[in-house]
Coordinates of C-alpha atoms and ligand atoms in Angstrom, one line a residue:
M3 CA 99.9 55.9 72.6
M4 CA 96.8 57.6 71.2
Y5 CA 95.3 58.3 67.8
N6 CA 93.8 61.8 67.4
E7 CA 91.5 63.4 64.9
E8 CA 94.4 64.7 62.8
E9 CA 95.2 61.1 62.0
K10 CA 98.6 61.0 63.6
W11 CA 99.9 58.8 66.3
T12 CA 100.8 60.8 69.3
F13 CA 102.6 59.6 72.4
E14 CA 100.5 60.6 75.4
K15 CA 101.8 59.4 78.8
T16 CA 99.5 57.5 81.1
E17 CA 98.8 58.8 84.7
E18 CA 101.2 56.2 86.1
E19 CA 104.0 57.2 83.7
Y20 CA 103.5 60.9 84.7
E21 CA 103.6 59.9 88.4
E22 CA 106.8 57.9 87.9
E23 CA 108.4 60.9 86.1
R24 CA 107.3 63.2 88.9
Q25 CA 108.9 61.1 91.5
R26 CA 112.1 60.9 89.5
E27 CA 112.1 64.7 89.3
V28 CA 111.5 65.0 93.1
R29 CA 114.6 62.8 93.7
L30 CA 116.7 64.9 91.3
F31 CA 115.6 68.1 93.1
Q32 CA 116.4 66.6 96.5
K33 CA 119.8 65.6 95.3
R34 CA 120.5 69.3 94.5
V35 CA 119.4 70.6 97.8
E36 CA 120.7 67.7 99.8
T37 CA 123.8 68.8 101.7
G38 CA 125.7 71.8 102.8
G39 CA 124.6 75.4 102.3
R40 CA 121.3 76.7 103.6
A41 CA 117.7 77.1 102.4
L42 CA 117.5 79.9 99.9
N43 CA 115.1 82.8 100.1
I44 CA 113.3 83.1 96.8
A45 CA 111.2 86.3 96.0
L46 CA 108.2 85.9 93.7
I47 CA 107.6 89.2 92.1
G48 CA 105.3 90.4 89.4
P49 CA 102.3 92.7 88.7
S50 CA 99.0 92.3 90.4
G51 CA 97.0 89.3 89.3
C52 CA 99.7 87.6 87.2
G53 CA 99.5 84.4 89.1
K54 CA 102.2 84.8 91.8
S55 CA 100.3 83.1 94.6
S56 CA 99.0 80.4 92.2
F57 CA 102.6 79.7 91.2
C58 CA 103.8 79.8 94.8
N59 CA 101.2 77.2 95.7
S60 CA 102.1 75.1 92.7
I61 CA 105.8 75.0 93.8
M62 CA 104.8 74.0 97.3
T63 CA 102.4 71.3 95.9
A64 CA 105.2 69.9 93.7
F65 CA 107.5 69.7 96.8
N66 CA 104.8 68.5 99.2
V67 CA 103.9 64.8 99.6
E68 CA 100.2 65.3 100.2
G69 CA 99.2 67.5 97.2
W70 CA 97.7 70.9 96.6
R71 CA 96.7 73.3 99.4
E72 CA 96.1 77.0 99.4
W73 CA 99.1 78.2 101.5
A74 CA 99.1 81.6 99.6
T75 CA 95.7 83.1 99.1
T76 CA 94.9 83.2 95.4
G77 CA 92.2 85.0 93.4
H78 CA 92.4 88.4 92.1
Y79 CA 89.6 90.7 93.4
G80 CA 90.6 93.8 91.6
G81 CA 93.8 93.6 93.6
L82 CA 93.7 96.6 95.8
A83 CA 92.4 95.2 99.1
E84 CA 94.7 92.2 99.0
Q85 CA 97.7 94.2 97.9
V86 CA 97.7 96.9 100.5
T87 CA 97.0 94.4 103.4
H88 CA 100.3 92.6 103.1
S89 CA 103.3 93.3 100.9
L90 CA 105.3 90.2 101.8
L91 CA 104.4 86.8 103.0
S92 CA 107.0 84.0 103.5
F93 CA 106.6 80.3 103.3
P94 CA 109.5 78.4 104.9
K95 CA 109.8 74.6 104.3
S96 CA 108.4 73.9 107.7
D97 CA 105.1 75.4 106.5
Y98 CA 104.6 73.3 103.4
L99 CA 106.7 70.1 103.5
G100 CA 104.5 68.4 106.1
L101 CA 106.8 65.4 106.4
S102 CA 109.6 65.9 108.9
A103 CA 111.8 63.4 107.1
L104 CA 112.2 66.0 104.4
N105 CA 113.3 68.8 106.7
D106 CA 117.0 68.0 106.4
Y107 CA 116.9 69.0 102.8
N108 CA 117.4 72.7 101.9
Y109 CA 114.0 73.3 100.5
P110 CA 113.7 77.0 99.9
T111 CA 111.7 79.7 101.7
L112 CA 109.3 81.3 99.2
V113 CA 108.4 84.9 99.5
D114 CA 105.1 85.9 97.9
M115 CA 105.1 89.7 97.3
N116 CA 102.1 91.8 96.6
G117 CA 101.8 95.5 95.9
F118 CA 104.2 96.1 93.1
N119 CA 102.5 97.2 89.9
D120 CA 103.9 98.1 86.5
S121 CA 105.9 101.1 87.5
S122 CA 109.5 102.1 87.8
D123 CA 110.7 105.2 89.6
T124 CA 113.1 106.1 92.4
M125 CA 110.6 105.0 95.0
V126 CA 109.8 101.7 93.4
E127 CA 113.5 100.9 93.0
E128 CA 114.2 101.8 96.6
L129 CA 111.4 99.6 97.8
L130 CA 112.8 96.7 95.8
R131 CA 116.2 97.3 97.3
I132 CA 114.7 97.3 100.8
V133 CA 112.9 94.0 100.0
F134 CA 115.9 92.3 98.4
F135 CA 118.2 93.2 101.3
G136 CA 115.6 91.7 103.7
K137 CA 114.8 95.0 105.4
L138 CA 111.0 95.0 105.0
P139 CA 109.4 93.4 108.0
E140 CA 107.1 90.5 107.2
E141 CA 103.4 91.6 106.8
E142 CA 104.3 95.3 106.8
K143 CA 102.0 97.3 104.6
L144 CA 103.7 98.6 101.5
M145 CA 101.6 101.8 101.9
H146 CA 103.6 102.5 105.1
A147 CA 106.8 102.8 103.1
V148 CA 105.0 104.8 100.4
K149 CA 103.7 107.3 103.0
L150 CA 107.1 107.6 104.6
Y151 CA 108.6 108.4 101.2
R152 CA 106.0 111.1 100.6
S153 CA 106.5 112.7 104.0
K154 CA 110.3 112.3 104.5
G155 CA 111.6 111.7 100.9
I156 CA 114.1 109.1 99.8
D157 CA 116.6 109.8 102.6
G158 CA 113.9 109.4 105.3
L159 CA 112.8 106.1 103.7
R160 CA 116.4 104.7 103.6
D161 CA 117.1 106.0 107.1
H162 CA 114.0 104.2 108.5
Y163 CA 114.6 100.8 106.8
S164 CA 118.4 100.7 107.2
K165 CA 117.8 100.4 111.0
N166 CA 115.7 97.2 110.6
Y167 CA 117.0 93.8 111.4
E168 CA 118.0 91.8 108.3
H169 CA 115.3 89.2 107.7
L170 CA 114.8 87.1 104.5
K171 CA 117.6 88.6 102.4
I172 CA 116.7 87.5 98.9
D173 CA 119.0 84.9 97.1
R174 CA 116.9 84.4 94.0
I175 CA 114.3 86.4 92.2
I176 CA 111.5 84.8 90.1
F177 CA 109.8 87.4 88.0
I178 CA 106.3 86.3 87.1
A179 CA 104.0 87.6 84.4
S180 CA 101.0 86.3 82.5
A181 CA 101.4 85.0 79.0
T182 CA 98.0 86.6 78.1
S183 CA 98.6 90.2 79.3
P184 CA 100.9 93.0 78.1
L185 CA 104.3 92.7 79.7
P186 CA 105.0 94.9 82.8
N187 CA 108.0 96.4 81.1
R188 CA 108.7 99.2 83.7
L189 CA 108.6 96.8 86.7
M190 CA 110.8 94.4 84.8
E191 CA 113.3 97.2 84.2
A192 CA 113.2 98.2 87.9
V193 CA 113.8 94.6 89.0
R194 CA 116.6 94.2 86.6
N195 CA 118.2 97.4 87.7
I196 CA 118.1 96.5 91.3
A197 CA 119.1 92.9 90.9
R198 CA 122.0 93.5 88.6
K199 CA 123.4 97.0 89.1
E200 CA 123.8 96.8 92.8
D201 CA 127.0 95.6 94.4
R202 CA 125.1 92.5 95.5
V203 CA 124.0 90.8 92.2
I204 CA 121.0 88.4 92.6
P205 CA 120.2 85.7 89.9
V206 CA 116.9 86.5 88.2
F207 CA 114.6 83.8 86.7
G208 CA 111.4 84.3 84.7
V209 CA 108.0 82.6 84.6
L210 CA 105.1 83.1 82.2
T211 CA 101.9 81.7 83.6
Q212 CA 98.6 80.7 81.8
K213 CA 100.2 78.4 79.3
D214 CA 96.8 76.7 79.0
R215 CA 95.3 79.9 77.5
I216 CA 97.8 80.5 74.7
N217 CA 99.0 78.8 71.5
E218 CA 102.8 78.5 71.6
E219 CA 102.9 78.7 67.8
D220 CA 101.1 82.0 67.8
K221 CA 103.3 84.9 66.6
D222 CA 102.0 87.3 69.2
Y223 CA 102.9 84.9 72.0
Q224 CA 106.3 84.3 70.5
A225 CA 107.0 88.0 70.4
L226 CA 105.9 88.4 74.0
E227 CA 108.1 85.5 75.2
K228 CA 111.1 87.0 73.3
D229 CA 110.5 90.4 74.8
F230 CA 110.1 88.9 78.3
R231 CA 113.3 86.9 78.1
E232 CA 115.3 89.8 76.5
G233 CA 113.8 92.3 79.0
L234 CA 115.1 90.3 82.0
G235 CA 118.1 88.9 80.2
L236 CA 117.0 85.2 80.6
P237 CA 118.6 82.3 78.8
Y238 CA 116.2 79.3 78.3
N239 CA 117.4 77.5 81.4
R240 CA 116.2 80.4 83.5
F241 CA 112.8 80.6 81.9
L242 CA 109.5 78.7 82.3
L243 CA 106.2 78.8 80.5
C244 CA 103.7 77.0 82.7
T245 CA 100.2 76.4 83.8
T246 CA 99.6 76.6 87.6
Y247 CA 97.2 74.7 89.7
C248 CA 94.1 76.8 89.1
D249 CA 90.3 76.7 88.5
D250 CA 90.6 76.8 84.7
Y251 CA 92.9 73.8 84.6
D252 CA 90.6 71.8 86.8
M253 CA 87.6 72.6 84.8
H254 CA 89.1 71.9 81.4
H255 CA 90.6 68.6 82.4
G256 CA 87.7 67.5 84.6
K257 CA 89.9 66.8 87.6
S258 CA 89.9 68.7 90.8
R259 CA 93.1 69.7 92.6
L260 CA 91.3 69.0 95.8
D261 CA 91.1 65.3 95.0
Q262 CA 94.3 64.6 93.3
R263 CA 97.6 66.0 92.3
H264 CA 98.4 66.9 88.7
P265 CA 101.9 65.4 88.0
E266 CA 102.0 66.9 84.5
L267 CA 102.0 70.3 86.1
D268 CA 104.5 69.4 88.8
I269 CA 107.1 68.0 86.5
P270 CA 108.1 71.2 84.6
I271 CA 107.9 73.2 87.9
L272 CA 110.3 70.7 89.6
K273 CA 112.7 70.8 86.7
F274 CA 112.7 74.6 86.8
M275 CA 113.1 74.8 90.6
R276 CA 116.1 72.4 90.3
Q277 CA 117.8 75.2 88.3
V278 CA 116.6 78.0 90.6
C279 CA 118.0 76.2 93.7
D280 CA 121.2 75.1 92.1
P281 CA 123.8 75.9 94.8
V282 CA 126.5 76.4 92.2
M283 CA 124.8 79.7 91.2
K284 CA 126.1 82.3 93.6
V285 CA 124.9 85.7 94.7
I286 CA 127.8 88.0 93.9
K287 CA 129.1 89.9 96.9
D288 CA 126.5 88.2 99.1
E289 CA 127.7 89.8 102.3
T290 CA 126.9 93.3 101.1
E291 CA 124.5 95.1 103.4
Y292 CA 121.7 97.6 102.7
K293 CA 123.4 101.0 102.4
M294 CA 122.0 104.4 102.8
Q295 CA 122.7 105.0 99.1
S296 CA 122.5 102.9 96.0
P297 CA 125.7 102.5 93.9
N298 CA 123.6 104.0 91.0
N299 CA 123.6 107.3 92.8
T300 CA 126.4 109.6 93.7
A301 CA 126.5 111.0 97.2
T302 CA 127.4 114.5 98.0
P303 CA 129.8 115.1 100.9
N304 CA 127.0 115.9 103.5
N305 CA 125.4 112.6 102.7
Q306 CA 122.7 114.0 100.5
V307 CA 121.9 111.8 97.6
T308 CA 121.6 113.2 94.1
N309 CA 119.4 110.8 92.1
E310 CA 119.3 110.2 88.4
A311 CA 116.0 111.6 87.1
S312 CA 113.7 108.8 86.3
P313 CA 111.2 109.1 83.3
N314 CA 108.4 110.6 85.5
E315 CA 110.4 112.2 88.3
S316 CA 112.9 115.0 88.6
W317 CA 114.6 116.5 91.7
A318 CA 114.8 120.0 93.2
T319 CA 117.0 121.0 96.1
I320 CA 115.5 123.3 98.8
N321 CA 117.6 124.1 101.9
G322 CA 120.0 121.4 100.9
R323 CA 117.3 118.7 101.0
S324 CA 116.3 116.9 97.8
L325 CA 112.6 116.9 97.0
P326 CA 110.9 114.9 94.3
I327 CA 109.0 116.9 91.6
N328 CA 106.7 114.4 89.9
D329 CA 104.0 114.6 87.1
A330 CA 101.2 115.2 89.6
M331 CA 103.0 118.4 90.8
W332 CA 103.4 119.7 87.3
I333 CA 99.7 119.1 86.5
R334 CA 98.6 120.7 89.8
G335 CA 100.8 123.8 89.1
L336 CA 99.4 124.0 85.5
V337 CA 95.8 123.9 86.6
I338 CA 96.3 126.5 89.4
A339 CA 98.0 128.8 86.9
V340 CA 95.0 128.5 84.5
L341 CA 92.6 129.2 87.4
I342 CA 94.5 132.2 88.5
N343 CA 94.4 133.5 84.9
V344 CA 90.6 133.0 84.7
L345 CA 90.2 134.7 88.0
L346 CA 92.3 137.6 87.0
S347 CA 90.4 138.2 83.8
F348 CA 87.1 137.8 85.7
M349 CA 88.4 140.4 88.3
S350 CA 89.5 142.9 85.6
K351 CA 86.0 142.5 84.0
S352 CA 84.3 143.0 87.3
M353 CA 86.5 146.1 87.9
D354 CA 85.2 147.6 84.6
I355 CA 81.6 146.7 85.6
S356 CA 82.2 148.3 89.1
R357 CA 83.3 151.5 87.3
V358 CA 80.2 151.5 85.1
C359 CA 78.0 150.8 88.1
A360 CA 79.5 153.7 90.0
E361 CA 78.9 156.0 87.1
Q362 CA 75.4 154.8 86.2
C363 CA 73.8 154.0 89.6
T364 CA 72.9 155.9 92.7
G365 CA 72.7 153.6 95.7
T366 CA 70.8 150.5 94.5
K367 CA 69.0 152.3 91.7
C368 CA 70.5 152.4 88.1
H369 CA 69.6 154.4 85.0
S370 CA 68.7 151.4 82.8
G371 CA 67.3 147.9 83.6
S372 CA 70.2 145.9 82.0
V373 CA 72.8 147.9 84.0
Q374 CA 70.7 147.3 87.1
F375 CA 70.8 143.5 86.5
L376 CA 74.6 143.5 85.7
C377 CA 75.4 145.4 88.9
E378 CA 73.3 143.2 91.1
E379 CA 74.9 140.0 89.6
Q380 CA 78.4 141.3 90.0
S381 CA 77.9 142.5 93.6
G382 CA 77.1 139.2 95.2
F383 CA 76.0 135.9 93.8
G384 CA 78.3 135.6 90.8
R385 CA 81.4 136.2 92.9
I386 CA 80.4 133.6 95.5
I387 CA 79.8 131.0 92.8
V388 CA 83.1 131.6 91.1
T389 CA 85.0 131.5 94.4
F390 CA 83.2 128.2 95.4
L391 CA 83.9 126.7 92.0
S392 CA 87.6 127.6 92.1
V393 CA 88.0 126.1 95.6
A394 CA 86.1 122.9 94.5
V395 CA 88.3 122.5 91.5
V396 CA 91.5 122.8 93.5
V397 CA 90.3 120.5 96.3
G398 CA 88.9 117.9 93.8
L399 CA 92.1 118.0 91.7
D400 CA 94.1 117.4 94.8
I401 CA 92.0 114.4 95.8
I402 CA 92.2 112.9 92.3
L403 CA 95.9 113.4 92.0
D404 CA 96.5 111.9 95.4
K405 CA 94.5 108.8 94.5
L406 CA 96.4 108.6 91.2
E407 CA 99.8 108.8 93.0
Ligands
LIG3 N1 94.0 79.7 83.3 C1 94.9 80.0 84.2 N2 94.6 80.8 85.2 C2 95.6 81.1 86.1 C3 96.9 80.6 86.0 N3 97.7 81.1 87.0 C4 96.8 81.9 87.8 N4 95.6 81.9 87.2 C5 94.4 82.6 87.7 O1 94.8 84.0 87.8 C6 94.1 84.6 88.8 C7 95.1 85.4 89.7 O2 96.0 84.5 90.3 P1 96.8 84.9 91.7 O3 97.7 83.7 91.9 O4 95.9 85.2 92.8 O5 97.5 86.1 91.2 P2 98.5 87.1 92.1 O6 99.6 87.6 91.2 O7 98.9 86.4 93.3 O8 97.5 88.3 92.4 P3 97.7 89.4 93.5 O9 98.1 88.8 94.8 O10 96.4 90.1 93.6 O11 98.8 90.4 93.0 C8 93.4 83.5 89.6 O12 92.0 83.5 89.3 C9 94.1 82.2 89.1 O13 93.2 81.1 89.1 C10 97.2 79.7 84.9 O14 98.3 79.2 84.7 N5 96.2 79.5 84.0
LIG4 MG1 98.7 86.9 95.4

């Protein structure tokens, strides 16, 4: 019991009390995953830098007898290098439990996924389907799938991954976001669509990290939490606001995770994971396999798929094959149209000048100095510059749009 500055008695647990409670929670968790069934595959998904790997390590620390280790690489270095290297890394119980006596329990396999940012379109939803059905090989670059989609379209993407061996079919999804950043609404929507609207319905859970950096009484935080829970359709038992094992927590509390465990962080995570791994919660139509077409779409007789237009993508059919028309294409088309317009007006002006030059000049000599200057300009240098500028604009635009895509 402690007395704080606001002159109120508060009940603060001692380290020993926290440790006792942690051990009680560990026993309760083990009871849940004790017998029967199998180890579940749990996908941790969220936008770049939200704390997926930190949360993944915190779960494994809470399960492990030794304490914190950096199984999943944490730290957000602008995201890109890390994200494109691996899209999916899995941690089965044999990687993190350490103690063989625990191996009989159905501790889950955690799947830390990088590379999904806050977007939702046909390609993102299809990539999520591929991952949730266990069709993305471990450590495969997500860029590979993106390139495949660009070159062969949605049918090519589905055709390629449907042939893969089913590995790590996902049984639970934990959607992770930061309590201090704007919500990734589009990615949340994409995950909800794929987890719920497919034949195979996967239970979704939600975690907001960085509890240490917010005030729970704050109205803005409360609005964000409400939107997060409503966006994913989460009752309180499927939601957790937590602090993960991280540098900030060590610094503020003057205790390093390298030297000791933090039972006060483990306890809420263990309670939450007991809900996540509850075997009474079933995946609906679990046996369903990855199909060439999503139930959200309607197939035409020749197995072509007509997709619902997503907010930033529509579809055209050329030679019976569906091709995506996206925002970048519209922008490219618009800029080329403007360029052609400018070129045409330039050409019509230069045709007028050519006529004047033909009337006013003999050979390279003209009647007046200003006409002489205009005719020289128009004959060579001016044209070359305009041509080069047009080519540079189109090429530059293409590179920028490609990067944006
Ligand atoms: N203060 C605080 N910082 C946190 C918390 N969780 C994560 N962080 C910090 O947030 C940063 C990003 O964490 P990561 O776990 O690497 O995030 P990620 O989602 O795996 O990032 P990517 O793999 O790049 O997508 C790190 O510097 C963590 O220390 C938390 O609960 N509180
Ligand atoms: Mg990570």
